[in-house]
């Protein structure tokens, strides 16, 4: 079982605009069944965590329908409307406590930190983030929500091209671990 931050990024390192929009991403050419694409990745996931801005964007984009079957923790300090029948928990708890709950709920499957970058960084700060998957889109935004607003040392594990996207999968290196000997 591993905890992943799987996301798309602009070439200049932003995952959303300053208005928390991902509309720039939806115009890009990607093969949904191609290398390192979302569909296969999502099948391996047993539980999700996301920030409230990501949750609200998903709900707007999906017109109020919840597309995930996995239990989901949404980190927020506000009350949010929840779709009926969805297994969503609103939380303000520390990522360590939530991670333990996610592990218990996921069974043998992996965990996905959906967004944003600061939330993934909090999991990394706690030593709970194992991999970072980034699909780099051929666009620059100039500003917005950064991919990861902190320093992480990463080891490149896999690279692929999916139509217009350059895709990379990285292992999070902890405590100065030797990159040559994972």
Short mmCIF file of C-alpha atoms in Angstrom, two decimals, residues 29-142:
data_model
loop_
_atom_site.label_atom_id
_atom_site.label_comp_id
_atom_site.label_asym_id
_atom_site.label_seq_id
_atom_site.Cartn_x
_atom_site.Cartn_y
_atom_site.Cartn_z
CA UNK A 29 -4.89 16.35 -25.60
CA UNK A 30 -4.47 13.17 -23.51
CA UNK A 31 -5.32 9.53 -24.14
CA UNK A 32 -7.46 8.41 -21.19
CA UNK A 33 -6.32 4.84 -21.83
CA UNK A 34 -2.71 5.78 -22.52
CA UNK A 35 0.42 5.56 -20.39
CA UNK A 36 0.12 6.80 -16.80
CA UNK A 37 -3.46 7.93 -17.45
CA UNK A 38 -6.06 8.50 -14.77
CA UNK A 39 -8.27 5.47 -15.45
CA UNK A 40 -5.76 2.75 -14.59
CA UNK A 41 -4.37 4.76 -11.69
CA UNK A 42 -7.82 5.30 -10.15
CA UNK A 43 -8.56 1.54 -10.19
CA UNK A 44 -5.72 1.00 -7.68
CA UNK A 45 -7.09 3.53 -5.17
CA UNK A 46 -9.01 2.58 -2.02
CA UNK A 47 -9.39 5.99 -0.34
CA UNK A 48 -8.94 9.67 -1.25
CA UNK A 49 -8.09 12.94 0.48
CA UNK A 50 -8.60 16.39 -0.99
CA UNK A 51 -8.81 20.01 -0.01
CA UNK A 52 -12.06 21.94 -0.09
CA UNK A 53 -11.15 23.93 -3.23
CA UNK A 54 -10.56 20.70 -5.15
CA UNK A 55 -13.79 19.23 -3.78
CA UNK A 56 -15.80 22.31 -4.79
CA UNK A 57 -14.26 22.31 -8.29
CA UNK A 58 -15.12 18.61 -8.73
CA UNK A 59 -18.71 19.24 -7.63
CA UNK A 60 -19.08 22.22 -10.01
CA UNK A 61 -17.42 20.38 -12.89
CA UNK A 62 -19.58 17.26 -12.37
CA UNK A 63 -22.72 19.38 -11.83
CA UNK A 64 -23.22 18.11 -8.28
CA UNK A 65 -22.66 14.42 -9.06
CA UNK A 66 -19.99 12.57 -7.11
CA UNK A 67 -17.97 10.28 -9.36
CA UNK A 68 -15.89 8.41 -6.77
CA UNK A 69 -16.91 5.20 -5.04
CA UNK A 70 -13.98 5.28 -2.60
CA UNK A 71 -14.28 6.81 0.86
CA UNK A 72 -13.07 10.41 0.70
CA UNK A 73 -11.80 12.84 3.33
CA UNK A 74 -12.20 16.54 2.51
CA UNK A 75 -10.02 18.88 4.55
CA UNK A 76 -11.99 22.03 5.29
CA UNK A 77 -12.82 24.56 7.97
CA UNK A 78 -16.23 25.21 6.43
CA UNK A 79 -19.47 23.31 6.11
CA UNK A 80 -19.87 21.98 2.57
CA UNK A 81 -22.87 20.49 0.82
CA UNK A 82 -22.41 16.74 0.36
CA UNK A 83 -24.05 14.63 -2.33
CA UNK A 84 -26.41 11.93 -1.11
CA UNK A 85 -25.01 8.42 -0.98
CA UNK A 86 -21.37 9.50 -1.22
CA UNK A 87 -18.92 8.31 1.42
CA UNK A 88 -17.40 11.73 2.17
CA UNK A 89 -16.07 12.89 5.52
CA UNK A 90 -15.36 16.54 6.22
CA UNK A 91 -12.34 16.90 8.50
CA UNK A 92 -10.08 19.39 10.23
CA UNK A 93 -7.98 16.63 11.81
CA UNK A 94 -4.24 16.26 11.49
CA UNK A 95 -3.14 14.38 8.37
CA UNK A 96 -1.61 11.61 10.52
CA UNK A 97 -4.97 10.72 12.06
CA UNK A 98 -6.76 10.93 8.72
CA UNK A 99 -4.08 8.83 7.02
CA UNK A 100 -4.62 6.06 9.59
CA UNK A 101 -8.38 6.16 8.91
CA UNK A 102 -7.74 6.08 5.16
CA UNK A 103 -5.43 3.05 5.48
CA UNK A 104 -8.10 1.20 7.46
CA UNK A 105 -10.76 2.06 4.87
CA UNK A 106 -8.65 1.28 1.77
CA UNK A 107 -8.00 -2.38 2.52
CA UNK A 108 -5.22 -3.59 0.23
CA UNK A 109 -5.50 -0.62 -2.14
CA UNK A 110 -3.46 2.59 -2.33
CA UNK A 111 -4.30 6.09 -1.11
CA UNK A 112 -4.63 9.16 -3.33
CA UNK A 113 -4.02 12.72 -2.21
CA UNK A 114 -6.10 14.39 -4.92
CA UNK A 115 -5.25 17.99 -4.13
CA UNK A 116 -4.05 20.48 -3.60
CA UNK A 117 -0.35 20.79 -3.45
CA UNK A 118 -0.27 22.13 0.09
CA UNK A 119 -2.34 19.18 1.34
CA UNK A 120 0.03 16.74 -0.38
CA UNK A 121 2.88 18.67 1.23
CA UNK A 122 1.34 18.21 4.68
CA UNK A 123 1.26 14.44 4.10
CA UNK A 124 4.89 14.62 2.93
CA UNK A 125 5.89 16.68 5.98
CA UNK A 126 4.43 13.91 8.17
CA UNK A 127 6.39 11.24 6.26
CA UNK A 128 3.19 9.81 4.80
CA UNK A 129 3.61 10.54 1.07
CA UNK A 130 5.30 7.80 -0.96
CA UNK A 131 4.98 8.89 -4.59
CA UNK A 132 4.29 11.95 -6.71
CA UNK A 133 2.80 11.44 -10.19
CA UNK A 134 2.72 14.52 -12.41
CA UNK A 135 1.23 14.86 -15.88
CA UNK A 136 2.80 18.03 -17.32
CA UNK A 137 0.48 19.82 -19.75
CA UNK A 138 1.86 21.94 -22.59
CA UNK A 139 0.60 25.20 -21.13
CA UNK A 140 1.87 27.90 -18.78
CA UNK A 141 -0.40 29.73 -16.33
CA UNK A 142 1.93 32.41 -14.97
#
